[in-house]
Amino acid sequence: MKQKVSKKFEELYGEGAQLFTSPGRINLIGEHTDYNGGFVFPGAVDKGIVAAIRLNGTDRVNAYALDLGEQTSFGLNEEDKPSEGWACYIFGVCREMQKRGGKIGGFDTVFSGDVPLGAGMSSSAALESTYAYALNELFHCNIDKFELAKVGQSTEHNYCGVNCGIMDQFASVFGKAGCLMRLDCRSLEYVYFPFDPEAHGYKLLLVDSRVKHELVDSPYNKRRQSCERVVATMQKKHPHVQFLRDADLTMLEEVAPELSQEDYKRARFVIGEVRRVLDVCDALERNDYETVGKKMYETHWGLSKDYEVSCVELDFLAEVAKACGVTGSRIMGGGFGGCTINLVKKELYDDFVATVKSKFAAEYGHEPKIYDVVISDGSRRLE
Ligand code: GLA
């Protein structure tokens, strides 16, 4: 990818570019907990975005998306928002850096990526983090890494229409090879957890359904609104509840009569999920991978039945995994398509991969893709 991007840059803009990269992420457990002030447990992967960038001394950005073969040019004022979706991420990052005092000028850039799109591995966060990290260095903005993650998140909020939490951008910026990160999304305190399932006889793999159900009325933002309504209802009795993270099931039962059945179920999932992250971290410290796997299935069915962000294809994948004796399997990321993440005993790996491919293809007409997880470093400059 490095060579491809450099070559294209030279072709379009000449010599002297610098290369930067940021990864996509997996999440072992802790889904839809980030915007509820809870815990997540992600790690960066060996798939990401690579960008070549050179300042051009003007007030315009010229950008080329190598994988799409599309080029665009835009200014750096609010009214200059480009029409291409992909360019809005770069534009958004520039604007958010400016809002934080960064003196961002024009630059030329080419980028490419190998994070599968729509797979729930945060290709968009990889793109945002790449530019946030690079522009911070190239324009000497002195913005710290936490704020760089927030630049990406605000880009989603203000320029891409997704009211996401902080997990993806954090994981992309702070990733560390061989480590998962347990992040408290309220305080942003985090701990690196060395994670080496192979040493204990397990492998972690993603099964990508290659389906993406684009739902028109932004179901992600709606989930978030449900959670906020439940918090507002609880606050009447429990003023200290700022996020669902602060609530327990007793409090939920108390306010249940005032909630819609739907909001009730959403909150029930989140309250359980925040707990599950901590349980999984404890289990990992004991090398108790069976408990980790059990919790992963709980998350899957909670996301499916209570949070309702699954789809038939993902439920099918989790069921096939269970039938194959896979230790843990669940939807990863926002939902509505994409991957399951699977914890499988080494001796079952080949069998599971063959079975899930053939069963899925028989049911849905195409094979899922399989990715082995390699936990890798976060945002950085490339030599
Ligand atoms: C998407 C969002 C994240 C997080 C996950 C669900 O990836 O970008 O902030 O909410 O969904 O855990």
Short mmCIF file of N, CA, C and O in Angstrom, two decimals, residues 143-208:
data_model
loop_
_atom_site.label_atom_id
_atom_site.label_comp_id
_atom_site.label_asym_id
_atom_site.label_seq_id
_atom_site.Cartn_x
_atom_site.Cartn_y
_atom_site.Cartn_z
N ILE A 143 -1.64 19.31 19.41
CA ILE A 143 -2.88 18.79 19.99
C ILE A 143 -2.56 17.40 20.54
O ILE A 143 -1.91 16.60 19.87
N ASP A 144 -3.00 17.10 21.78
CA ASP A 144 -2.62 15.80 22.35
C ASP A 144 -3.46 14.66 21.76
O ASP A 144 -4.44 14.90 21.05
N LYS A 145 -3.03 13.44 22.04
CA LYS A 145 -3.64 12.29 21.36
C LYS A 145 -5.12 12.11 21.73
O LYS A 145 -5.91 11.66 20.92
N PHE A 146 -5.48 12.43 22.96
CA PHE A 146 -6.90 12.32 23.34
C PHE A 146 -7.73 13.25 22.46
O PHE A 146 -8.79 12.90 21.96
N GLU A 147 -7.20 14.46 22.30
CA GLU A 147 -7.95 15.46 21.52
C GLU A 147 -7.96 15.07 20.04
O GLU A 147 -8.92 15.34 19.34
N LEU A 148 -6.89 14.41 19.58
CA LEU A 148 -6.89 13.95 18.18
C LEU A 148 -8.00 12.92 17.96
O LEU A 148 -8.68 12.93 16.93
N ALA A 149 -8.21 12.04 18.95
CA ALA A 149 -9.31 11.08 18.83
C ALA A 149 -10.64 11.84 18.78
O ALA A 149 -11.53 11.51 18.00
N LYS A 150 -10.74 12.89 19.60
CA LYS A 150 -11.99 13.66 19.62
C LYS A 150 -12.21 14.44 18.32
O LYS A 150 -13.34 14.69 17.92
N VAL A 151 -11.10 14.81 17.68
CA VAL A 151 -11.21 15.47 16.36
C VAL A 151 -11.95 14.53 15.40
O VAL A 151 -12.87 14.92 14.68
N GLY A 152 -11.56 13.25 15.42
CA GLY A 152 -12.22 12.27 14.55
C GLY A 152 -13.69 12.10 14.92
O GLY A 152 -14.57 12.08 14.06
N GLN A 153 -13.94 12.00 16.22
CA GLN A 153 -15.32 11.80 16.68
C GLN A 153 -16.19 13.01 16.29
O GLN A 153 -17.30 12.85 15.77
N SER A 154 -15.67 14.21 16.51
CA SER A 154 -16.45 15.41 16.16
C SER A 154 -16.66 15.51 14.66
O SER A 154 -17.65 16.06 14.19
N THR A 155 -15.70 14.99 13.91
CA THR A 155 -15.88 14.97 12.45
C THR A 155 -17.11 14.15 12.10
O THR A 155 -17.94 14.56 11.28
N GLU A 156 -17.24 12.98 12.73
CA GLU A 156 -18.43 12.14 12.51
C GLU A 156 -19.70 12.91 12.88
O GLU A 156 -20.68 12.91 12.14
N HIS A 157 -19.67 13.56 14.05
CA HIS A 157 -20.86 14.27 14.53
C HIS A 157 -21.22 15.43 13.61
O HIS A 157 -22.37 15.58 13.23
N ASN A 158 -20.24 16.23 13.29
CA ASN A 158 -20.53 17.52 12.66
C ASN A 158 -20.47 17.52 11.14
O ASN A 158 -20.98 18.43 10.50
N TYR A 159 -19.81 16.52 10.56
CA TYR A 159 -19.67 16.53 9.10
C TYR A 159 -20.15 15.25 8.43
O TYR A 159 -20.21 15.19 7.21
N CYS A 160 -20.45 14.22 9.21
CA CYS A 160 -20.85 12.94 8.61
C CYS A 160 -22.17 12.41 9.15
O CYS A 160 -22.65 11.36 8.70
N GLY A 161 -22.76 13.08 10.14
CA GLY A 161 -24.11 12.72 10.58
C GLY A 161 -24.23 11.51 11.48
O GLY A 161 -25.32 10.99 11.68
N VAL A 162 -23.11 11.03 12.05
CA VAL A 162 -23.20 9.90 12.97
C VAL A 162 -22.78 10.35 14.37
O VAL A 162 -21.65 10.81 14.57
N ASN A 163 -23.68 10.19 15.34
CA ASN A 163 -23.38 10.62 16.71
C ASN A 163 -22.66 9.53 17.48
O ASN A 163 -23.13 9.05 18.51
N CYS A 164 -21.52 9.15 16.97
CA CYS A 164 -20.80 7.99 17.50
C CYS A 164 -20.16 8.31 18.84
O CYS A 164 -20.04 9.47 19.24
N GLY A 165 -19.72 7.27 19.52
CA GLY A 165 -18.92 7.42 20.73
C GLY A 165 -17.45 7.59 20.36
O GLY A 165 -17.11 7.86 19.21
N ILE A 166 -16.57 7.38 21.36
CA ILE A 166 -15.15 7.67 21.15
C ILE A 166 -14.32 6.41 20.86
O ILE A 166 -13.15 6.50 20.51
N MET A 167 -14.94 5.23 20.95
CA MET A 167 -14.15 4.00 20.89
C MET A 167 -13.26 3.88 19.64
O MET A 167 -12.07 3.59 19.74
N ASP A 168 -13.85 4.09 18.47
CA ASP A 168 -13.12 3.76 17.23
C ASP A 168 -11.90 4.66 17.06
O ASP A 168 -10.81 4.19 16.71
N GLN A 169 -12.12 5.95 17.26
CA GLN A 169 -11.02 6.90 17.06
C GLN A 169 -9.95 6.71 18.13
O GLN A 169 -8.76 6.82 17.86
N PHE A 170 -10.40 6.42 19.35
CA PHE A 170 -9.44 6.18 20.42
C PHE A 170 -8.56 4.97 20.08
O PHE A 170 -7.33 5.01 20.18
N ALA A 171 -9.23 3.88 19.68
CA ALA A 171 -8.49 2.65 19.38
C ALA A 171 -7.50 2.89 18.24
O ALA A 171 -6.38 2.38 18.24
N SER A 172 -7.93 3.65 17.25
CA SER A 172 -7.08 3.89 16.10
C SER A 172 -5.84 4.71 16.48
O SER A 172 -4.72 4.42 16.06
N VAL A 173 -6.03 5.73 17.31
CA VAL A 173 -4.91 6.60 17.69
C VAL A 173 -4.01 5.92 18.72
O VAL A 173 -2.78 5.98 18.63
N PHE A 174 -4.59 5.22 19.70
CA PHE A 174 -3.82 4.71 20.84
C PHE A 174 -3.41 3.24 20.70
O PHE A 174 -2.81 2.69 21.62
N GLY A 175 -3.76 2.60 19.60
CA GLY A 175 -3.49 1.16 19.45
C GLY A 175 -2.05 0.80 19.78
O GLY A 175 -1.12 1.60 19.60
N LYS A 176 -1.87 -0.42 20.30
CA LYS A 176 -0.53 -0.91 20.64
C LYS A 176 -0.45 -2.38 20.27
O LYS A 176 -1.33 -3.17 20.66
N ALA A 177 0.58 -2.75 19.55
CA ALA A 177 0.72 -4.13 19.07
C ALA A 177 0.63 -5.11 20.24
O ALA A 177 1.23 -4.88 21.29
N GLY A 178 -0.15 -6.15 20.07
CA GLY A 178 -0.25 -7.20 21.08
C GLY A 178 -1.10 -6.85 22.29
O GLY A 178 -1.18 -7.65 23.22
N CYS A 179 -1.74 -5.68 22.28
CA CYS A 179 -2.51 -5.26 23.45
C CYS A 179 -3.92 -4.82 23.10
O CYS A 179 -4.13 -4.08 22.13
N LEU A 180 -4.86 -5.24 23.93
CA LEU A 180 -6.19 -4.61 23.89
C LEU A 180 -6.15 -3.44 24.87
O LEU A 180 -5.25 -3.34 25.70
N MET A 181 -7.14 -2.57 24.74
CA MET A 181 -7.20 -1.42 25.64
C MET A 181 -8.54 -1.41 26.34
O MET A 181 -9.57 -1.41 25.66
N ARG A 182 -8.52 -1.44 27.65
CA ARG A 182 -9.79 -1.23 28.35
C ARG A 182 -9.93 0.26 28.61
O ARG A 182 -9.14 0.85 29.34
N LEU A 183 -10.92 0.84 27.95
CA LEU A 183 -11.10 2.29 28.04
C LEU A 183 -12.37 2.61 28.79
O LEU A 183 -13.44 2.06 28.50
N ASP A 184 -12.24 3.50 29.77
CA ASP A 184 -13.40 4.06 30.45
C ASP A 184 -13.81 5.29 29.62
O ASP A 184 -13.10 6.29 29.59
N CYS A 185 -14.93 5.18 28.95
CA CYS A 185 -15.28 6.23 27.98
C CYS A 185 -15.77 7.51 28.65
O CYS A 185 -15.95 8.51 27.97
N ARG A 186 -15.97 7.47 29.95
CA ARG A 186 -16.32 8.73 30.61
C ARG A 186 -15.06 9.50 30.99
O ARG A 186 -14.89 10.65 30.64
N SER A 187 -14.13 8.84 31.68
CA SER A 187 -12.94 9.56 32.15
C SER A 187 -11.82 9.52 31.12
O SER A 187 -10.86 10.26 31.22
N LEU A 188 -11.94 8.64 30.14
CA LEU A 188 -10.89 8.34 29.16
C LEU A 188 -9.64 7.73 29.78
O LEU A 188 -8.57 7.71 29.17
N GLU A 189 -9.78 7.19 30.99
CA GLU A 189 -8.68 6.40 31.55
C GLU A 189 -8.62 5.08 30.81
O GLU A 189 -9.67 4.51 30.49
N TYR A 190 -7.40 4.63 30.55
CA TYR A 190 -7.30 3.37 29.82
C TYR A 190 -6.14 2.54 30.32
O TYR A 190 -5.19 3.06 30.90
N VAL A 191 -6.27 1.23 30.10
CA VAL A 191 -5.24 0.28 30.51
C VAL A 191 -4.95 -0.63 29.33
O VAL A 191 -5.88 -1.12 28.69
N TYR A 192 -3.66 -0.82 29.02
CA TYR A 192 -3.31 -1.79 27.98
C TYR A 192 -3.31 -3.19 28.60
O TYR A 192 -2.71 -3.40 29.66
N PHE A 193 -3.97 -4.11 27.94
CA PHE A 193 -4.01 -5.51 28.38
C PHE A 193 -3.26 -6.35 27.37
O PHE A 193 -3.77 -6.56 26.26
N PRO A 194 -2.08 -6.87 27.69
CA PRO A 194 -1.43 -7.79 26.76
C PRO A 194 -2.41 -8.91 26.42
O PRO A 194 -3.05 -9.45 27.33
N PHE A 195 -2.55 -9.20 25.15
CA PHE A 195 -3.58 -10.15 24.73
C PHE A 195 -2.97 -11.12 23.73
O PHE A 195 -2.60 -10.72 22.64
N ASP A 196 -2.85 -12.38 24.15
CA ASP A 196 -2.20 -13.36 23.30
C ASP A 196 -2.97 -14.68 23.38
O ASP A 196 -2.52 -15.64 24.01
N PRO A 197 -4.14 -14.73 22.75
CA PRO A 197 -4.97 -15.93 22.88
C PRO A 197 -4.25 -17.19 22.39
O PRO A 197 -4.47 -18.27 22.92
N GLU A 198 -3.36 -17.02 21.41
CA GLU A 198 -2.68 -18.20 20.84
C GLU A 198 -1.86 -18.93 21.90
O GLU A 198 -1.75 -20.15 21.87
N ALA A 199 -1.29 -18.16 22.81
CA ALA A 199 -0.49 -18.77 23.87
C ALA A 199 -1.35 -19.66 24.76
O ALA A 199 -0.82 -20.49 25.50
N HIS A 200 -2.66 -19.48 24.69
CA HIS A 200 -3.55 -20.29 25.52
C HIS A 200 -4.42 -21.22 24.69
O HIS A 200 -5.45 -21.71 25.16
N GLY A 201 -4.03 -21.38 23.41
CA GLY A 201 -4.72 -22.38 22.59
C GLY A 201 -5.92 -21.85 21.81
O GLY A 201 -6.70 -22.63 21.29
N TYR A 202 -6.03 -20.53 21.73
CA TYR A 202 -7.18 -19.96 21.02
C TYR A 202 -6.74 -19.06 19.87
O TYR A 202 -5.63 -18.52 19.89
N LYS A 203 -7.64 -18.88 18.93
CA LYS A 203 -7.43 -17.89 17.88
C LYS A 203 -8.63 -16.95 17.84
O LYS A 203 -9.74 -17.33 18.19
N LEU A 204 -8.35 -15.71 17.41
CA LEU A 204 -9.41 -14.72 17.27
C LEU A 204 -9.55 -14.44 15.78
O LEU A 204 -8.56 -14.13 15.11
N LEU A 205 -10.76 -14.59 15.27
CA LEU A 205 -10.93 -14.32 13.84
C LEU A 205 -12.25 -13.59 13.60
O LEU A 205 -13.18 -13.69 14.41
N LEU A 206 -12.27 -12.89 12.49
CA LEU A 206 -13.50 -12.18 12.10
C LEU A 206 -14.12 -12.94 10.95
O LEU A 206 -13.43 -13.41 10.06
N VAL A 207 -15.43 -13.04 10.99
CA VAL A 207 -16.16 -13.60 9.85
C VAL A 207 -17.02 -12.47 9.30
O VAL A 207 -17.92 -11.97 9.97
N ASP A 208 -16.69 -12.04 8.10
CA ASP A 208 -17.35 -10.88 7.51
C ASP A 208 -18.51 -11.35 6.62
O ASP A 208 -18.29 -11.97 5.58
#
